[in-house]
PDB file of C-alpha atoms in Angstrom:
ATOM      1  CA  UNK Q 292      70.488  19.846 -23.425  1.00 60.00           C
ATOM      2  CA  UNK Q 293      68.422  17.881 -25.947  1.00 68.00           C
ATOM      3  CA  UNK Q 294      67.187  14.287 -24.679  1.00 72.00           C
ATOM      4  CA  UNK Q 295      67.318  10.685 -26.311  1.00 71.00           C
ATOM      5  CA  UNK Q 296      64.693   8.720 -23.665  1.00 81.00           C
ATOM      6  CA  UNK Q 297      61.916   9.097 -21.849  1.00 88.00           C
ATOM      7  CA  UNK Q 298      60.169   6.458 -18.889  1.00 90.00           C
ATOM      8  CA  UNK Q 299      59.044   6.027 -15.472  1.00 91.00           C
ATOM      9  CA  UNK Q 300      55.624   7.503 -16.287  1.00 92.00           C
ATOM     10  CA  UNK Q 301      53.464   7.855 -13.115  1.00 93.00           C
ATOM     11  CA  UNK Q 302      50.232   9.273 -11.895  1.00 94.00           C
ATOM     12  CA  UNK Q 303      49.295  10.401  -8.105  1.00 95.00           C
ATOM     13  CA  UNK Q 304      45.525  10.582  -7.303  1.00 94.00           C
ATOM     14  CA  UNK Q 305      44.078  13.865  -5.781  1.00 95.00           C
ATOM     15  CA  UNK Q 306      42.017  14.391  -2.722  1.00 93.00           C
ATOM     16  CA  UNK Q 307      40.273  17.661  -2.473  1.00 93.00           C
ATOM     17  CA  UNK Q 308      39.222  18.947   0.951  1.00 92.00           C
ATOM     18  CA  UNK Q 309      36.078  21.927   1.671  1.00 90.00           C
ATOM     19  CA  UNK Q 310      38.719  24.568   0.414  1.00 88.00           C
ATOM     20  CA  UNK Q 311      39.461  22.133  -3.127  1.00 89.00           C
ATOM     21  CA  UNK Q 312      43.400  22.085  -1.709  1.00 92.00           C
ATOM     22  CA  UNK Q 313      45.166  19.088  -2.973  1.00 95.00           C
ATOM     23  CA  UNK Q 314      46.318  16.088  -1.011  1.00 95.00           C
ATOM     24  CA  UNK Q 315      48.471  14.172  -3.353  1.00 96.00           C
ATOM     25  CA  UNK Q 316      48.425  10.032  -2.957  1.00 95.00           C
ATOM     26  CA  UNK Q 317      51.168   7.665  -3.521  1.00 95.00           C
ATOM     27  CA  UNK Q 318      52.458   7.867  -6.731  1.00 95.00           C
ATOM     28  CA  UNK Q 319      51.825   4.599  -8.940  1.00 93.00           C
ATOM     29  CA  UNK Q 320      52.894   3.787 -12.340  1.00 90.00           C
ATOM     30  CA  UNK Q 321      50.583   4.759 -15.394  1.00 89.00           C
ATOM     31  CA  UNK Q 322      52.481   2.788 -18.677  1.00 85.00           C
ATOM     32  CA  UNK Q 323      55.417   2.718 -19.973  1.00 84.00           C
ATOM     33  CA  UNK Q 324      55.934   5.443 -21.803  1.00 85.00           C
ATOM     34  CA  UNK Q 325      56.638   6.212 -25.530  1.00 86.00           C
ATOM     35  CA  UNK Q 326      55.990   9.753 -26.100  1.00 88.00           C
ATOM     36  CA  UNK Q 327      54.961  13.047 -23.819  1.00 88.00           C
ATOM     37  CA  UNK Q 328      54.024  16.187 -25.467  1.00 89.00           C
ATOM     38  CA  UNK Q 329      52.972  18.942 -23.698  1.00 90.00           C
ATOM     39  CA  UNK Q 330      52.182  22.498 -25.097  1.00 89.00           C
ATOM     40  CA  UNK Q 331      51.149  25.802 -22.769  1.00 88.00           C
ATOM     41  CA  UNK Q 332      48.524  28.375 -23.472  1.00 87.00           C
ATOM     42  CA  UNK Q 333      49.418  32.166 -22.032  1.00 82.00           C
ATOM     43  CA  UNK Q 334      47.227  34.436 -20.544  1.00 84.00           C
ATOM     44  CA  UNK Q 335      49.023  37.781 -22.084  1.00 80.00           C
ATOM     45  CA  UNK Q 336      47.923  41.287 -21.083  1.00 83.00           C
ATOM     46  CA  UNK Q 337      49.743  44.433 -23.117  1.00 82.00           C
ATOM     47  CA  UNK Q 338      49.697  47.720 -21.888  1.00 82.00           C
ATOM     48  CA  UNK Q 339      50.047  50.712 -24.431  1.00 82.00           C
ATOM     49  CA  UNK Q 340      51.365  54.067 -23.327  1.00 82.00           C
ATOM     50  CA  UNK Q 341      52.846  57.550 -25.176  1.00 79.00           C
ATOM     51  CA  UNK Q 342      52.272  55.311 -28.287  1.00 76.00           C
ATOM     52  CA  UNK Q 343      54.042  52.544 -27.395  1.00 79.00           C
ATOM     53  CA  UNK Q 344      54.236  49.330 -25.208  1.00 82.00           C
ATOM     54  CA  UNK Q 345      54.541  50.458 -21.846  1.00 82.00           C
ATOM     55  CA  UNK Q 346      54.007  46.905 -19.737  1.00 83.00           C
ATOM     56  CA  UNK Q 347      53.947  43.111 -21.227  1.00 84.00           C
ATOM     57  CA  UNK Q 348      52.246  40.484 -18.760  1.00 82.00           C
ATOM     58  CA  UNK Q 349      52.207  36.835 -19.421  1.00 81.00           C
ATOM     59  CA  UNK Q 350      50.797  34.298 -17.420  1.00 83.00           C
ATOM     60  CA  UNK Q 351      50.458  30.506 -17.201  1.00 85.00           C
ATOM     61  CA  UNK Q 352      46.666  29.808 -18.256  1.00 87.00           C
ATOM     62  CA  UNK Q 353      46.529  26.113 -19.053  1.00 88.00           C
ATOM     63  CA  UNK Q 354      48.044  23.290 -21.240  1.00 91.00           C
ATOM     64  CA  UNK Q 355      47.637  20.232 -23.217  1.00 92.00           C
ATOM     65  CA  UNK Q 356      49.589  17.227 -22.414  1.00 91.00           C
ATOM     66  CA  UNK Q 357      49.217  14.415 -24.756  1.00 90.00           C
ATOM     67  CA  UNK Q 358      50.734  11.115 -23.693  1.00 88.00           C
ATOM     68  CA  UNK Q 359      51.786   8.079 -25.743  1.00 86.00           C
ATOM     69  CA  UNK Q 360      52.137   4.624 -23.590  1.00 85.00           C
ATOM     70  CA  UNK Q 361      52.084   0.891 -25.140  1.00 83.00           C
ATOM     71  CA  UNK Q 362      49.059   0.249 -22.572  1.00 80.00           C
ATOM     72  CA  UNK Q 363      46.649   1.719 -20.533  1.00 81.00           C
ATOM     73  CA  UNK Q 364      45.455  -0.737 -17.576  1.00 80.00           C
ATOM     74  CA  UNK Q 365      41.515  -1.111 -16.489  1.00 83.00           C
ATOM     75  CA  UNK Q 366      42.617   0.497 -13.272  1.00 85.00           C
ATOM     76  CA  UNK Q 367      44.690   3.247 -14.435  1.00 85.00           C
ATOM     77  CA  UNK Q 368      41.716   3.976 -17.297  1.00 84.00           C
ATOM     78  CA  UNK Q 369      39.151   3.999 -14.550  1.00 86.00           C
ATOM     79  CA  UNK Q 370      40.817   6.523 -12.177  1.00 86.00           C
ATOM     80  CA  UNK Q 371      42.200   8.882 -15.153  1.00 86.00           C
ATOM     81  CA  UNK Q 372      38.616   8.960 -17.170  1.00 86.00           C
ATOM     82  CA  UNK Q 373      35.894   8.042 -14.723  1.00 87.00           C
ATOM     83  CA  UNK Q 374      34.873   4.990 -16.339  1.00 87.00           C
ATOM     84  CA  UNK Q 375      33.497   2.040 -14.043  1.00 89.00           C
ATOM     85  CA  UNK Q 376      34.833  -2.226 -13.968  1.00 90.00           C
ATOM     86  CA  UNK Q 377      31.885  -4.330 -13.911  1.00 92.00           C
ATOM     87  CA  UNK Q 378      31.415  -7.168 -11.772  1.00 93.00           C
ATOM     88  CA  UNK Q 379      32.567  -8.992 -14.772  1.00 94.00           C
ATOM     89  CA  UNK Q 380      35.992  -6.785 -15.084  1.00 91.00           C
ATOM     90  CA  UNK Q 381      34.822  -5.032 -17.923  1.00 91.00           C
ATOM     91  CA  UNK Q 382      35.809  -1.528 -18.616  1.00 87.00           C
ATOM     92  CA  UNK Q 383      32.450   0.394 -19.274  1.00 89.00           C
ATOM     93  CA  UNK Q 384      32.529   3.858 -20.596  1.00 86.00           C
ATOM     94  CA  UNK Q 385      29.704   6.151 -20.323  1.00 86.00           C
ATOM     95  CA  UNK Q 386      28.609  10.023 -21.182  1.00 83.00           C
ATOM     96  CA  UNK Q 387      28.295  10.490 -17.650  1.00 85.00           C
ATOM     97  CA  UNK Q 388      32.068   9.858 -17.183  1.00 83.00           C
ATOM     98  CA  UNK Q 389      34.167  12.559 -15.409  1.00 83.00           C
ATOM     99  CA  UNK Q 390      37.113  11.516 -14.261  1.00 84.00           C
ATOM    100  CA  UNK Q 391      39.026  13.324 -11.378  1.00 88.00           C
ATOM    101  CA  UNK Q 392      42.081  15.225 -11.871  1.00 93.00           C
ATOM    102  CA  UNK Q 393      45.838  13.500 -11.028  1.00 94.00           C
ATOM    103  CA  UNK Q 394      49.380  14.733 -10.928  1.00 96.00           C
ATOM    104  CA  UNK Q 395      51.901  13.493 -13.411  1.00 95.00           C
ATOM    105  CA  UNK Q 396      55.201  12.564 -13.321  1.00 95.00           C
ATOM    106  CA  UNK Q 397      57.897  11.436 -16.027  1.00 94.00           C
ATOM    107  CA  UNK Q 398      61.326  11.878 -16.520  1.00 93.00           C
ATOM    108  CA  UNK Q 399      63.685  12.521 -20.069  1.00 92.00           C
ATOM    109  CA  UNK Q 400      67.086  10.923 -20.659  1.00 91.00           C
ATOM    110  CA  UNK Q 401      69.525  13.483 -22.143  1.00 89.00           C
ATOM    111  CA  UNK Q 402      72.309  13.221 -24.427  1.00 88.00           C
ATOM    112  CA  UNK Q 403      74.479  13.507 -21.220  1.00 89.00           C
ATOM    113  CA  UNK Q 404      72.947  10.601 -19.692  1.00 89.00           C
ATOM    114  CA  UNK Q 405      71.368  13.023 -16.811  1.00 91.00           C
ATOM    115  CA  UNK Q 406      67.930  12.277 -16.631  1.00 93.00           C
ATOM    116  CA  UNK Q 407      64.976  15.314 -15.914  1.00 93.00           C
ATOM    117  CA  UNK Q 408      62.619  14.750 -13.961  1.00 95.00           C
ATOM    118  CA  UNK Q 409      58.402  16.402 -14.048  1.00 95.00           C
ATOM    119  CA  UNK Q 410      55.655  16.392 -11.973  1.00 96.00           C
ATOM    120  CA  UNK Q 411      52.544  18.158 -13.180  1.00 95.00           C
ATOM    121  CA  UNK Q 412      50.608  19.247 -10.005  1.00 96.00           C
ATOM    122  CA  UNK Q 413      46.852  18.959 -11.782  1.00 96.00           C
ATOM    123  CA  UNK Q 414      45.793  16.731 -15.057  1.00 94.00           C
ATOM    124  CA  UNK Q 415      42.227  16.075 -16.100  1.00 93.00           C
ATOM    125  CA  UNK Q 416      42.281  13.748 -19.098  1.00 89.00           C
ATOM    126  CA  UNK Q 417      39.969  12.467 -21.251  1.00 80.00           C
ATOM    127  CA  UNK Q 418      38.618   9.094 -22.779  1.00 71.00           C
ATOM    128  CA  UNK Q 419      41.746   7.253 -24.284  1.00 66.00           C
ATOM    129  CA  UNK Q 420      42.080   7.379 -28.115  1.00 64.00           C
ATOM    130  CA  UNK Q 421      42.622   4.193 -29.687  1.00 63.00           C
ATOM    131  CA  UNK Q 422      44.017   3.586 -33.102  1.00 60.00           C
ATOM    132  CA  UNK Q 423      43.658  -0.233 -34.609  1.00 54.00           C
ATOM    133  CA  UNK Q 424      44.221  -1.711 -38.158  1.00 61.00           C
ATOM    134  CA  UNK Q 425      44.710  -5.060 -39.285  1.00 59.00           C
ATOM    135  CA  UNK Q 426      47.900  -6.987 -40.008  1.00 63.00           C
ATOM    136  CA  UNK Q 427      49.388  -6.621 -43.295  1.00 62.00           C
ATOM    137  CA  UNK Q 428      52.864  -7.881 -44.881  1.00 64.00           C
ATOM    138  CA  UNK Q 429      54.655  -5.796 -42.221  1.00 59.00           C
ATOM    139  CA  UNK Q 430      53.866  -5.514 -38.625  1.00 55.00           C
ATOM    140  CA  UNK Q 431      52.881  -2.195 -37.518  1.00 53.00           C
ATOM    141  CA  UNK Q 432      52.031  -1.548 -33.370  1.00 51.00           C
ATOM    142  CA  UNK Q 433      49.132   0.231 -32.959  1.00 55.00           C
ATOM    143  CA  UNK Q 434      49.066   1.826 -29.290  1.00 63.00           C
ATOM    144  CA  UNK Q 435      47.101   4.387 -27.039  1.00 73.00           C
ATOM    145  CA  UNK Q 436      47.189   7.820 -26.282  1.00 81.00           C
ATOM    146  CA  UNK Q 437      45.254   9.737 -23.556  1.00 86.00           C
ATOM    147  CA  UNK Q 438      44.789  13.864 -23.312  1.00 88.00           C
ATOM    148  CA  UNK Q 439      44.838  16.037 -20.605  1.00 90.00           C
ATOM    149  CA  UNK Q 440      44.205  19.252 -19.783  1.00 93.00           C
ATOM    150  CA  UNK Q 441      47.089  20.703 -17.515  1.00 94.00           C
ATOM    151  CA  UNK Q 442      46.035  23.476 -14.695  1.00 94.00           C
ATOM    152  CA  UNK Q 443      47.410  25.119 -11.585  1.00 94.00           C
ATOM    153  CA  UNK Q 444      46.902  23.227  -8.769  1.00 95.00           C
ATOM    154  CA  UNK Q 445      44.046  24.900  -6.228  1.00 95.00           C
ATOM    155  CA  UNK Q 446      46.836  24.767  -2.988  1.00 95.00           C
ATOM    156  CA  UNK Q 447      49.334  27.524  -3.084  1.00 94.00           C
ATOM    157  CA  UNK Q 448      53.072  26.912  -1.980  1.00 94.00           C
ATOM    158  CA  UNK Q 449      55.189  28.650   0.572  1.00 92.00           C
ATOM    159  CA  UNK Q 450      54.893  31.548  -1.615  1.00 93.00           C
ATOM    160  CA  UNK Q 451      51.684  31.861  -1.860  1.00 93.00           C
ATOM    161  CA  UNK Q 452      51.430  30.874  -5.453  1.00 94.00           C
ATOM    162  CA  UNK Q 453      49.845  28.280  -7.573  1.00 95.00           C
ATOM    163  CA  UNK Q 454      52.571  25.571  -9.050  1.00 95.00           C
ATOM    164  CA  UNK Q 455      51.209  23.758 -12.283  1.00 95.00           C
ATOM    165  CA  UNK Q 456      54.675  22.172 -13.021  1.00 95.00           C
ATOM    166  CA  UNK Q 457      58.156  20.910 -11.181  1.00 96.00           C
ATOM    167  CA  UNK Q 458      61.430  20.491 -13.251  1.00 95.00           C
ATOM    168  CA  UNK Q 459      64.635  19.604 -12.316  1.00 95.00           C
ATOM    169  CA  UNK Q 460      67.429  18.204 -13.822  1.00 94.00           C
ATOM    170  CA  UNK Q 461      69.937  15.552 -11.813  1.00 93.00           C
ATOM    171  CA  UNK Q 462      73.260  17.082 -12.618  1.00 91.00           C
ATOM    172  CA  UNK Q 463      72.347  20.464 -12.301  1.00 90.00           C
ATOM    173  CA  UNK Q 464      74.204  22.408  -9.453  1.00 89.00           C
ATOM    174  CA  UNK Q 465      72.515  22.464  -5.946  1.00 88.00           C
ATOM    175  CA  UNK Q 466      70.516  19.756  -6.845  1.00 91.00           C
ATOM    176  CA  UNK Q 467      70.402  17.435  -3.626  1.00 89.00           C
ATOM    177  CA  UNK Q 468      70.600  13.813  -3.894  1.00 90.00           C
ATOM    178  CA  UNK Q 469      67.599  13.323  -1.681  1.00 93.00           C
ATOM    179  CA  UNK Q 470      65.458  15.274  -4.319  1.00 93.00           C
ATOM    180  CA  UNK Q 471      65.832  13.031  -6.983  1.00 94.00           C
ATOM    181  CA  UNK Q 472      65.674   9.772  -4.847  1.00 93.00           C
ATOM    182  CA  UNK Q 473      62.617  10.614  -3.778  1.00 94.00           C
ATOM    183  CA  UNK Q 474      60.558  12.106  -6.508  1.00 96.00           C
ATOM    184  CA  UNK Q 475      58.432   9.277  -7.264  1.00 95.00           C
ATOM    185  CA  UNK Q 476      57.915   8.077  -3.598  1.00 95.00           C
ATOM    186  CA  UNK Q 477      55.257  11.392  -3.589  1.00 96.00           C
ATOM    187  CA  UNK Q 478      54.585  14.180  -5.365  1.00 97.00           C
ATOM    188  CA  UNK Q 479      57.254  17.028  -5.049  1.00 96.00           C
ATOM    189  CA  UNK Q 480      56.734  19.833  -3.016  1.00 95.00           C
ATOM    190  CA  UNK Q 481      58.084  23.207  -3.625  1.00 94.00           C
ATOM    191  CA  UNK Q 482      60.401  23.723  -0.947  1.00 91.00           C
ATOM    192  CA  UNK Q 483      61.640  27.720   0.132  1.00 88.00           C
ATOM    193  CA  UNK Q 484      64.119  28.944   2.351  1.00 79.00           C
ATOM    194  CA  UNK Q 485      62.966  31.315   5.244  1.00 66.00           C
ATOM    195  CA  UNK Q 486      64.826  34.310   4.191  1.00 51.00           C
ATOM    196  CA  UNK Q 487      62.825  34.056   0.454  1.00 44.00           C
ATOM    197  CA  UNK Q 488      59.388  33.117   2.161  1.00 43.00           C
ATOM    198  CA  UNK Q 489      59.985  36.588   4.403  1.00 47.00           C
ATOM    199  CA  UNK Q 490      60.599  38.694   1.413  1.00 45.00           C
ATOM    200  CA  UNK Q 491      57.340  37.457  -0.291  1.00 46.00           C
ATOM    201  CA  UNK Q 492      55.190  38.405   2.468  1.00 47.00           C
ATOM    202  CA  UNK Q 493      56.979  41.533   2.669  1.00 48.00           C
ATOM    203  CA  UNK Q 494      56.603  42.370  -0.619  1.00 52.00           C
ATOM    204  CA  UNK Q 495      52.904  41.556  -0.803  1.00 46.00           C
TER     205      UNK Q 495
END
């Protein structure tokens, strides 16, 4: 269903421990959002065989998330890019910077009024672009956007697999109440049943 609204833009910081396995923090918000766009580069293997294609294997190999928000706080700036605040509260930017990867979450409006909800497990973005001009005979905002580079998170789930994204939408069927209530109080957690985590470790 197409969507008319997007908000409730959020980032969680990442702790890495001697394996580099996430530990998510306590979500906090990032700006309020204008725009998200996120596009996804494939890792695509072909197989040919009696003159023909035999076997087609795509996989998840990274993405680009670029982020539109009316402001981008000294705080938020300094844990995102790796810039320092001064004693005087100045936001200093250097070629040394390299800030830490975070998860991201947002959520979409649709036409139904249903809202969708995201987390990206693993973002590393990059210094924020800023666009200025000066005021002519009409008003025109100028605001920020920041970059990312999206990636699989490090710490597998009960499947033994590597999540770089969560999706769900409110109204869709099975979808418990609990899920949605919480999905900004942390970062969401694939969650399996017994029987499906038994026939993945049969099957591998």
């Amino acid at each position: 269903m197409a969507t008319i609204g997007l908000d409730k833009l959020f980032y969680a910081p990442i702790t890495e421990d001697e394996n580099e396995e996430e530990t998510y923090g306590t979500p906090v918000q990032l700006a309020k959002a204008i725009s998200v766009e996120l596009s996804v580069e494939l890792a695509e293997a072909v197989l040919y065989a009696d003159d023909g294609i035999a076997q087609i294997i795509k996989e998840f190999n990274s993405g680009t998330l670029t982020l539109g928000v009316d402001d981008i706080g000294l705080s938020a700036a300094s844990e995102l890019t790796g810039a320092e605040i001064d004693s005087n509260g100045v936001l200093v930017s250097t070629s040394e910077d390299d800030g830490k990867p975070v998860a991201v979450g947002f959520r979409a409006k649709k036409a139904n009024g249903k809202y969708r909800y995201f987390w990206l497990y693993r973002v590393k973005f990059a210094v924020p672009a800023t666009n200025l001009e000066t005021k002519g005979e009409s008003i025109n905002f100028q605001t920020p956007s920041i970059e990312g580079t999206v990636m699989r998170r490090n710490k597998v789930d009960g499947k033994g697999r590597h999540p770089w994204k969560a999706e769900v939408s409110e109204d869709d069927s099975g979808v418990n109440t609990t899920t949605i209530g919480s999905w900004y109080k942390e970062v969401y957690e694939p969650a399996y049943t017994t029987e499906a985590s038994n026939v993945s470790e049969e099957d591998a």
